[in-house]
PDB file as gemmi writes it, atoms N, CA and C in Angstrom:
CRYST1    1.000    1.000    1.000  90.00  90.00  90.00 P 1                      
ATOM      1  N   GLU A   1     134.853 -14.451 135.428  1.00  0.00           N  
ATOM      2  CA  GLU A   1     134.692 -13.719 136.888  1.00  0.00           C  
ATOM      3  C   GLU A   1     134.185 -14.925 137.839  1.00  0.00           C  
ATOM      4  N   ILE A   2     134.557 -15.108 138.815  1.00  0.00           N  
ATOM      5  CA  ILE A   2     134.286 -16.062 139.701  1.00  0.00           C  
ATOM      6  C   ILE A   2     133.899 -15.787 141.092  1.00  0.00           C  
ATOM      7  N   ALA A   3     133.555 -14.314 141.446  1.00  0.00           N  
ATOM      8  CA  ALA A   3     133.723 -13.955 142.927  1.00  0.00           C  
ATOM      9  C   ALA A   3     132.889 -14.868 143.719  1.00  0.00           C  
ATOM     10  N   GLY A   4     133.505 -15.028 144.921  1.00  0.00           N  
ATOM     11  CA  GLY A   4     132.782 -15.664 146.030  1.00  0.00           C  
ATOM     12  C   GLY A   4     133.245 -17.211 145.750  1.00  0.00           C  
ATOM     13  N   VAL A   5     134.210 -17.711 144.990  1.00  0.00           N  
ATOM     14  CA  VAL A   5     134.331 -19.183 144.805  1.00  0.00           C  
ATOM     15  C   VAL A   5     135.768 -19.371 145.070  1.00  0.00           C  
ATOM     16  N   ARG A   6     135.908 -20.141 146.181  1.00  0.00           N  
ATOM     17  CA  ARG A   6     137.394 -20.463 146.778  1.00  0.00           C  
ATOM     18  C   ARG A   6     138.032 -21.526 145.470  1.00  0.00           C  
ATOM     19  N   GLY A   7     139.464 -21.622 145.705  1.00  0.00           N  
ATOM     20  CA  GLY A   7     140.085 -22.276 144.660  1.00  0.00           C  
ATOM     21  C   GLY A   7     139.922 -23.634 144.990  1.00  0.00           C  
ATOM     22  N   ALA A   8     139.684 -24.258 145.906  1.00  0.00           N  
ATOM     23  CA  ALA A   8     139.309 -25.400 146.545  1.00  0.00           C  
ATOM     24  C   ALA A   8     137.925 -26.095 145.709  1.00  0.00           C  
ATOM     25  N   ASP A   9     137.112 -25.053 145.704  1.00  0.00           N  
ATOM     26  CA  ASP A   9     135.628 -25.335 145.199  1.00  0.00           C  
ATOM     27  C   ASP A   9     135.709 -25.200 143.769  1.00  0.00           C  
ATOM     28  N   LEU A  10     136.578 -25.153 142.964  1.00  0.00           N  
ATOM     29  CA  LEU A  10     136.912 -25.038 141.547  1.00  0.00           C  
ATOM     30  C   LEU A  10     137.316 -26.324 140.987  1.00  0.00           C  
ATOM     31  N   ARG A  11     137.079 -26.366 139.762  1.00  0.00           N  
ATOM     32  CA  ARG A  11     137.556 -27.628 139.167  1.00  0.00           C  
ATOM     33  C   ARG A  11     137.554 -27.265 137.563  1.00  0.00           C  
ATOM     34  N   VAL A  12     138.827 -27.427 137.233  1.00  0.00           N  
ATOM     35  CA  VAL A  12     138.961 -27.170 135.570  1.00  0.00           C  
ATOM     36  C   VAL A  12     139.732 -28.146 134.795  1.00  0.00           C  
ATOM     37  N   SER A  13     139.027 -28.774 133.797  1.00  0.00           N  
ATOM     38  CA  SER A  13     139.705 -30.105 133.041  1.00  0.00           C  
ATOM     39  C   SER A  13     139.331 -29.887 131.723  1.00  0.00           C  
ATOM     40  N   VAL A  14     140.089 -31.116 131.195  1.00  0.00           N  
ATOM     41  CA  VAL A  14     140.224 -30.813 129.621  1.00  0.00           C  
ATOM     42  C   VAL A  14     139.866 -32.187 129.092  1.00  0.00           C  
ATOM     43  N   ASP A  15     138.763 -32.208 128.084  1.00  0.00           N  
ATOM     44  CA  ASP A  15     138.485 -33.534 127.612  1.00  0.00           C  
ATOM     45  C   ASP A  15     138.284 -33.245 125.861  1.00  0.00           C  
ATOM     46  N   ARG A  16     139.643 -33.650 125.324  1.00  0.00           N  
ATOM     47  CA  ARG A  16     139.831 -33.572 123.835  1.00  0.00           C  
ATOM     48  C   ARG A  16     139.841 -31.842 123.548  1.00  0.00           C  
ATOM     49  N   GLN A  17     138.898 -31.449 122.941  1.00  0.00           N  
ATOM     50  CA  GLN A  17     138.747 -30.037 122.629  1.00  0.00           C  
ATOM     51  C   GLN A  17     137.800 -29.329 123.575  1.00  0.00           C  
ATOM     52  N   ILE A  18     137.233 -29.573 124.558  1.00  0.00           N  
ATOM     53  CA  ILE A  18     136.353 -28.934 125.532  1.00  0.00           C  
ATOM     54  C   ILE A  18     136.926 -29.135 126.826  1.00  0.00           C  
ATOM     55  N   LEU A  19     137.061 -27.479 127.052  1.00  0.00           N  
ATOM     56  CA  LEU A  19     137.329 -27.045 128.284  1.00  0.00           C  
ATOM     57  C   LEU A  19     136.231 -26.712 129.275  1.00  0.00           C  
ATOM     58  N   ARG A  20     136.273 -27.558 130.663  1.00  0.00           N  
ATOM     59  CA  ARG A  20     135.216 -27.758 131.465  1.00  0.00           C  
ATOM     60  C   ARG A  20     135.662 -26.971 132.751  1.00  0.00           C  
ATOM     61  N   ILE A  21     134.796 -26.097 133.169  1.00  0.00           N  
ATOM     62  CA  ILE A  21     134.945 -25.259 134.526  1.00  0.00           C  
ATOM     63  C   ILE A  21     133.992 -25.476 135.384  1.00  0.00           C  
ATOM     64  N   SER A  22     133.856 -26.151 136.571  1.00  0.00           N  
ATOM     65  CA  SER A  22     132.699 -26.358 137.400  1.00  0.00           C  
ATOM     66  C   SER A  22     133.206 -26.124 138.829  1.00  0.00           C  
ATOM     67  N   GLY A  23     132.430 -26.042 139.640  1.00  0.00           N  
ATOM     68  CA  GLY A  23     132.694 -25.441 141.000  1.00  0.00           C  
ATOM     69  C   GLY A  23     131.159 -25.257 141.749  1.00  0.00           C  
ATOM     70  N   VAL A  24     131.390 -24.752 142.919  1.00  0.00           N  
ATOM     71  CA  VAL A  24     130.356 -24.174 143.625  1.00  0.00           C  
ATOM     72  C   VAL A  24     130.632 -23.056 144.549  1.00  0.00           C  
ATOM     73  N   ARG A  25     129.691 -21.856 144.148  1.00  0.00           N  
ATOM     74  CA  ARG A  25     129.833 -20.740 144.802  1.00  0.00           C  
ATOM     75  C   ARG A  25     128.774 -21.002 146.444  1.00  0.00           C  
ATOM     76  N   ARG A  26     129.701 -20.823 147.422  1.00  0.00           N  
ATOM     77  CA  ARG A  26     128.861 -20.955 148.640  1.00  0.00           C  
ATOM     78  C   ARG A  26     128.638 -19.481 149.639  1.00  0.00           C  
ATOM     79  N   VAL A  27     127.499 -19.222 150.005  1.00  0.00           N  
ATOM     80  CA  VAL A  27     127.149 -18.467 150.521  1.00  0.00           C  
ATOM     81  C   VAL A  27     127.068 -18.564 152.079  1.00  0.00           C  
ATOM     82  N   GLU A  28     127.651 -17.938 152.670  1.00  0.00           N  
ATOM     83  CA  GLU A  28     127.852 -18.431 154.436  1.00  0.00           C  
ATOM     84  C   GLU A  28     126.689 -17.508 155.079  1.00  0.00           C  
ATOM     85  N   ARG A  29     125.771 -18.271 155.908  1.00  0.00           N  
ATOM     86  CA  ARG A  29     124.865 -17.252 156.354  1.00  0.00           C  
ATOM     87  C   ARG A  29     124.826 -17.755 157.888  1.00  0.00           C  
ATOM     88  N   PRO A  30     124.921 -16.799 158.654  1.00  0.00           N  
ATOM     89  CA  PRO A  30     125.100 -17.221 160.298  1.00  0.00           C  
ATOM     90  C   PRO A  30     123.728 -17.524 160.686  1.00  0.00           C  
ATOM     91  N   GLU A  31     123.723 -18.509 161.595  1.00  0.00           N  
ATOM     92  CA  GLU A  31     122.576 -19.267 162.151  1.00  0.00           C  
ATOM     93  C   GLU A  31     121.836 -18.226 162.843  1.00  0.00           C  
ATOM     94  N   GLY A  32     120.648 -18.377 163.125  1.00  0.00           N  
ATOM     95  CA  GLY A  32     119.871 -17.616 163.892  1.00  0.00           C  
ATOM     96  C   GLY A  32     119.634 -16.146 163.459  1.00  0.00           C  
ATOM     97  N   VAL A  33     120.310 -15.837 162.343  1.00  0.00           N  
ATOM     98  CA  VAL A  33     120.181 -14.603 161.781  1.00  0.00           C  
ATOM     99  C   VAL A  33     119.426 -14.123 160.594  1.00  0.00           C  
ATOM    100  N   GLU A  34     118.395 -13.532 160.530  1.00  0.00           N  
ATOM    101  CA  GLU A  34     117.727 -13.487 159.088  1.00  0.00           C  
ATOM    102  C   GLU A  34     117.986 -12.329 158.330  1.00  0.00           C  
ATOM    103  N   ARG A  35     118.455 -12.284 157.058  1.00  0.00           N  
ATOM    104  CA  ARG A  35     118.543 -11.172 156.587  1.00  0.00           C  
ATOM    105  C   ARG A  35     118.135 -11.335 155.144  1.00  0.00           C  
ATOM    106  N   PHE A  36     117.794 -10.142 154.471  1.00  0.00           N  
ATOM    107  CA  PHE A  36     117.164 -10.297 152.958  1.00  0.00           C  
ATOM    108  C   PHE A  36     118.091  -9.352 152.129  1.00  0.00           C  
ATOM    109  N   HIS A  37     118.529  -9.961 151.306  1.00  0.00           N  
ATOM    110  CA  HIS A  37     119.511  -9.227 150.243  1.00  0.00           C  
ATOM    111  C   HIS A  37     119.187  -9.646 148.942  1.00  0.00           C  
ATOM    112  N   GLN A  38     119.620  -8.843 147.920  1.00  0.00           N  
ATOM    113  CA  GLN A  38     119.679  -9.347 146.453  1.00  0.00           C  
ATOM    114  C   GLN A  38     120.898  -9.403 146.158  1.00  0.00           C  
ATOM    115  N   MET A  39     121.116 -10.692 145.590  1.00  0.00           N  
ATOM    116  CA  MET A  39     122.366 -10.768 144.871  1.00  0.00           C  
ATOM    117  C   MET A  39     122.379 -10.983 143.251  1.00  0.00           C  
ATOM    118  N   GLU A  40     123.434 -10.377 142.802  1.00  0.00           N  
ATOM    119  CA  GLU A  40     123.586 -10.345 141.308  1.00  0.00           C  
ATOM    120  C   GLU A  40     124.046 -11.820 140.858  1.00  0.00           C  
ATOM    121  N   ILE A  41     125.051 -12.470 141.737  1.00  0.00           N  
ATOM    122  CA  ILE A  41     125.397 -13.459 141.222  1.00  0.00           C  
ATOM    123  C   ILE A  41     124.713 -14.755 142.228  1.00  0.00           C  
ATOM    124  N   ALA A  42     124.741 -15.852 141.431  1.00  0.00           N  
ATOM    125  CA  ALA A  42     124.003 -16.837 141.997  1.00  0.00           C  
ATOM    126  C   ALA A  42     124.878 -17.742 142.829  1.00  0.00           C  
ATOM    127  N   SER A  43     124.294 -18.326 143.780  1.00  0.00           N  
ATOM    128  CA  SER A  43     124.963 -19.276 144.432  1.00  0.00           C  
ATOM    129  C   SER A  43     124.883 -20.547 144.322  1.00  0.00           C  
ATOM    130  N   GLY A  44     125.576 -21.650 144.623  1.00  0.00           N  
ATOM    131  CA  GLY A  44     125.448 -23.122 144.333  1.00  0.00           C  
ATOM    132  C   GLY A  44     126.205 -23.614 143.362  1.00  0.00           C  
ATOM    133  N   PRO A  45     125.918 -24.772 143.102  1.00  0.00           N  
ATOM    134  CA  PRO A  45     126.799 -25.403 141.847  1.00  0.00           C  
ATOM    135  C   PRO A  45     126.718 -24.837 140.524  1.00  0.00           C  
ATOM    136  N   PHE A  46     127.735 -24.932 139.675  1.00  0.00           N  
ATOM    137  CA  PHE A  46     127.787 -24.412 138.409  1.00  0.00           C  
ATOM    138  C   PHE A  46     128.920 -25.117 137.587  1.00  0.00           C  
ATOM    139  N   GLU A  47     128.486 -25.260 136.185  1.00  0.00           N  
ATOM    140  CA  GLU A  47     129.440 -25.693 135.175  1.00  0.00           C  
ATOM    141  C   GLU A  47     129.202 -25.075 133.962  1.00  0.00           C  
ATOM    142  N   ARG A  48     130.427 -24.852 133.370  1.00  0.00           N  
ATOM    143  CA  ARG A  48     130.491 -24.113 132.125  1.00  0.00           C  
ATOM    144  C   ARG A  48     131.424 -25.148 131.050  1.00  0.00           C  
ATOM    145  N   ARG A  49     130.999 -25.304 129.886  1.00  0.00           N  
ATOM    146  CA  ARG A  49     131.855 -26.115 128.815  1.00  0.00           C  
ATOM    147  C   ARG A  49     131.947 -25.224 127.659  1.00  0.00           C  
ATOM    148  N   VAL A  50     133.163 -25.218 127.432  1.00  0.00           N  
ATOM    149  CA  VAL A  50     133.682 -24.317 126.117  1.00  0.00           C  
ATOM    150  C   VAL A  50     134.345 -25.221 125.185  1.00  0.00           C  
ATOM    151  N   HIS A  51     134.054 -25.084 123.847  1.00  0.00           N  
ATOM    152  CA  HIS A  51     134.402 -25.742 122.823  1.00  0.00           C  
ATOM    153  C   HIS A  51     135.719 -24.899 122.378  1.00  0.00           C  
ATOM    154  N   VAL A  52     136.946 -25.371 122.507  1.00  0.00           N  
ATOM    155  CA  VAL A  52     138.246 -24.690 121.895  1.00  0.00           C  
ATOM    156  C   VAL A  52     138.431 -25.221 120.413  1.00  0.00           C  
ATOM    157  N   PRO A  53     138.340 -24.444 119.576  1.00  0.00           N  
ATOM    158  CA  PRO A  53     138.341 -24.740 118.063  1.00  0.00           C  
ATOM    159  C   PRO A  53     139.778 -24.690 117.768  1.00  0.00           C  
ATOM    160  N   VAL A  54     140.840 -24.449 118.224  1.00  0.00           N  
ATOM    161  CA  VAL A  54     141.984 -24.560 117.963  1.00  0.00           C  
ATOM    162  C   VAL A  54     142.918 -25.800 118.593  1.00  0.00           C  
ATOM    163  N   THR A  55     143.992 -26.057 118.204  1.00  0.00           N  
ATOM    164  CA  THR A  55     144.894 -27.271 118.779  1.00  0.00           C  
ATOM    165  C   THR A  55     145.625 -26.531 119.897  1.00  0.00           C  
ATOM    166  N   PHE A  56     145.499 -27.142 121.138  1.00  0.00           N  
ATOM    167  CA  PHE A  56     146.441 -26.624 122.006  1.00  0.00           C  
ATOM    168  C   PHE A  56     147.220 -27.884 123.112  1.00  0.00           C  
ATOM    169  N   ASP A  57     148.103 -27.656 123.836  1.00  0.00           N  
ATOM    170  CA  ASP A  57     148.798 -28.715 124.410  1.00  0.00           C  
ATOM    171  C   ASP A  57     148.177 -28.989 125.590  1.00  0.00           C  
ATOM    172  N   ARG A  58     147.348 -29.918 125.775  1.00  0.00           N  
ATOM    173  CA  ARG A  58     146.546 -30.426 126.757  1.00  0.00           C  
ATOM    174  C   ARG A  58     147.568 -30.699 128.067  1.00  0.00           C  
ATOM    175  N   GLU A  59     148.841 -31.060 127.913  1.00  0.00           N  
ATOM    176  CA  GLU A  59     149.357 -31.519 129.282  1.00  0.00           C  
ATOM    177  C   GLU A  59     150.235 -30.070 129.737  1.00  0.00           C  
ATOM    178  N   ARG A  60     149.669 -28.734 129.137  1.00  0.00           N  
ATOM    179  CA  ARG A  60     150.309 -27.554 129.811  1.00  0.00           C  
ATOM    180  C   ARG A  60     149.411 -26.755 130.065  1.00  0.00           C  
ATOM    181  N   VAL A  61     148.339 -26.997 130.019  1.00  0.00           N  
ATOM    182  CA  VAL A  61     147.084 -26.269 130.314  1.00  0.00           C  
ATOM    183  C   VAL A  61     147.141 -25.690 131.792  1.00  0.00           C  
ATOM    184  N   SER A  62     146.971 -24.587 132.234  1.00  0.00           N  
ATOM    185  CA  SER A  62     147.128 -24.115 133.382  1.00  0.00           C  
ATOM    186  C   SER A  62     146.148 -23.194 133.950  1.00  0.00           C  
ATOM    187  N   ALA A  63     145.680 -23.112 135.273  1.00  0.00           N  
ATOM    188  CA  ALA A  63     144.501 -22.337 135.543  1.00  0.00           C  
ATOM    189  C   ALA A  63     145.056 -21.632 137.042  1.00  0.00           C  
ATOM    190  N   HIS A  64     144.704 -20.241 137.225  1.00  0.00           N  
ATOM    191  CA  HIS A  64     145.119 -19.502 138.298  1.00  0.00           C  
ATOM    192  C   HIS A  64     143.666 -18.644 138.721  1.00  0.00           C  
ATOM    193  N   VAL A  65     143.599 -18.697 140.042  1.00  0.00           N  
ATOM    194  CA  VAL A  65     142.355 -17.720 140.643  1.00  0.00           C  
ATOM    195  C   VAL A  65     143.037 -16.543 141.344  1.00  0.00           C  
ATOM    196  N   ALA A  66     142.582 -15.308 141.199  1.00  0.00           N  
ATOM    197  CA  ALA A  66     143.232 -14.209 141.891  1.00  0.00           C  
ATOM    198  C   ALA A  66     141.914 -13.258 141.787  1.00  0.00           C  
ATOM    199  N   ASP A  67     141.881 -12.727 143.000  1.00  0.00           N  
ATOM    200  CA  ASP A  67     140.996 -11.584 143.182  1.00  0.00           C  
ATOM    201  C   ASP A  67     139.699 -11.923 142.403  1.00  0.00           C  
ATOM    202  N   GLY A  68     139.005 -13.168 142.527  1.00  0.00           N  
ATOM    203  CA  GLY A  68     137.680 -13.015 141.858  1.00  0.00           C  
ATOM    204  C   GLY A  68     137.533 -13.642 140.573  1.00  0.00           C  
ATOM    205  N   PHE A  69     138.819 -13.762 139.712  1.00  0.00           N  
ATOM    206  CA  PHE A  69     138.869 -14.138 138.544  1.00  0.00           C  
ATOM    207  C   PHE A  69     139.640 -15.378 138.226  1.00  0.00           C  
ATOM    208  N   LEU A  70     139.098 -16.164 137.401  1.00  0.00           N  
ATOM    209  CA  LEU A  70     139.951 -17.197 137.051  1.00  0.00           C  
ATOM    210  C   LEU A  70     140.668 -17.162 135.563  1.00  0.00           C  
ATOM    211  N   THR A  71     141.945 -17.225 135.431  1.00  0.00           N  
ATOM    212  CA  THR A  71     142.463 -17.067 134.182  1.00  0.00           C  
ATOM    213  C   THR A  71     142.945 -18.851 133.969  1.00  0.00           C  
ATOM    214  N   VAL A  72     142.611 -19.131 132.611  1.00  0.00           N  
ATOM    215  CA  VAL A  72     142.970 -20.511 132.193  1.00  0.00           C  
ATOM    216  C   VAL A  72     143.932 -20.306 130.933  1.00  0.00           C  
ATOM    217  N   THR A  73     145.396 -20.754 130.947  1.00  0.00           N  
ATOM    218  CA  THR A  73     145.906 -20.457 129.861  1.00  0.00           C  
ATOM    219  C   THR A  73     146.079 -21.869 129.028  1.00  0.00           C  
ATOM    220  N   LEU A  74     145.882 -21.637 128.168  1.00  0.00           N  
ATOM    221  CA  LEU A  74     145.760 -23.118 126.969  1.00  0.00           C  
ATOM    222  C   LEU A  74     146.852 -22.685 125.920  1.00  0.00           C  
ATOM    223  N   PRO A  75     148.097 -23.292 125.989  1.00  0.00           N  
ATOM    224  CA  PRO A  75     149.265 -23.322 125.114  1.00  0.00           C  
ATOM    225  C   PRO A  75     148.903 -23.889 124.026  1.00  0.00           C  
ATOM    226  N   LYS A  76     149.203 -22.918 122.771  1.00  0.00           N  
ATOM    227  CA  LYS A  76     149.104 -23.469 121.454  1.00  0.00           C  
ATOM    228  C   LYS A  76     149.962 -24.550 121.242  1.00  0.00           C  
ATOM    229  N   ARG A  77     149.669 -25.682 120.765  1.00  0.00           N  
ATOM    230  CA  ARG A  77     150.640 -26.839 120.055  1.00  0.00           C  
ATOM    231  C   ARG A  77     151.314 -26.394 119.005  1.00  0.00           C  
ATOM    232  N   VAL A  78     152.527 -26.743 118.997  1.00  0.00           N  
ATOM    233  CA  VAL A  78     153.424 -26.416 118.201  1.00  0.00           C  
ATOM    234  C   VAL A  78     153.461 -27.645 117.151  1.00  0.00           C  
ATOM    235  N   PRO A  79     153.228 -27.224 115.856  1.00  0.00           N  
ATOM    236  CA  PRO A  79     153.111 -28.410 114.957  1.00  0.00           C  
ATOM    237  C   PRO A  79     154.281 -28.954 114.572  1.00  0.00           C  
ATOM    238  N   VAL A  80     154.437 -30.199 114.667  1.00  0.00           N  
ATOM    239  CA  VAL A  80     155.534 -31.008 114.543  1.00  0.00           C  
ATOM    240  C   VAL A  80     155.935 -31.043 112.866  1.00  0.00           C  
ATOM    241  N   ARG A  81     156.850 -30.746 112.343  1.00  0.00           N  
ATOM    242  CA  ARG A  81     157.498 -30.598 110.944  1.00  0.00           C  
ATOM    243  C   ARG A  81     157.984 -31.775 110.684  1.00  0.00           C  
ATOM    244  N   ARG A  82     157.679 -32.385 109.735  1.00  0.00           N  
ATOM    245  CA  ARG A  82     158.522 -33.657 109.173  1.00  0.00           C  
ATOM    246  C   ARG A  82     159.050 -33.242 107.751  1.00  0.00           C  
ATOM    247  N   GLN A  83     160.217 -33.621 107.604  1.00  0.00           N  
ATOM    248  CA  GLN A  83     160.865 -33.419 106.309  1.00  0.00           C  
ATOM    249  C   GLN A  83     160.836 -34.811 105.528  1.00  0.00           C  
ATOM    250  N   LEU A  84     160.347 -34.490 104.247  1.00  0.00           N  
ATOM    251  CA  LEU A  84     160.272 -35.530 103.249  1.00  0.00           C  
ATOM    252  C   LEU A  84     161.720 -36.206 102.826  1.00  0.00           C  
ATOM    253  N   LYS A  85     162.206 -37.511 102.556  1.00  0.00           N  
ATOM    254  CA  LYS A  85     163.135 -37.842 102.039  1.00  0.00           C  
ATOM    255  C   LYS A  85     162.843 -38.151 100.515  1.00  0.00           C  
ATOM    256  N   ILE A  86     163.563 -37.517  99.712  1.00  0.00           N  
ATOM    257  CA  ILE A  86     163.294 -37.806  98.565  1.00  0.00           C  
ATOM    258  C   ILE A  86     164.856 -38.652  97.845  1.00  0.00           C  
ATOM    259  N   ASP A  87     164.389 -39.820  97.557  1.00  0.00           N  
ATOM    260  CA  ASP A  87     165.750 -40.535  96.961  1.00  0.00           C  
ATOM    261  C   ASP A  87     165.730 -40.404  95.573  1.00  0.00           C  
ATOM    262  N   SER A  88     167.022 -40.125  95.172  1.00  0.00           N  
ATOM    263  CA  SER A  88     167.225 -39.754  93.817  1.00  0.00           C  
ATOM    264  C   SER A  88     168.025 -41.122  93.012  1.00  0.00           C  
TER     265      SER A  88                                                      
END                                                                             
């Protein structure tokens, strides 16, 4: 969940088996108006790193933001099968 974060303020990257999600949640405050309210969601910069224990295709990683949710797709890498040559 990334409510209040615009796609332009979000970055998703992959380094080996680490998925890194970083960005900034901006709170717009009108000048000259003082308001006091409690927010359950913190504002400012954030970063999360997730170790992905399975092999995935780093070239096909995709991310999509819609309705305050970030969906990251990590397609599984298809193992390359090698045939052994047996000379008789």
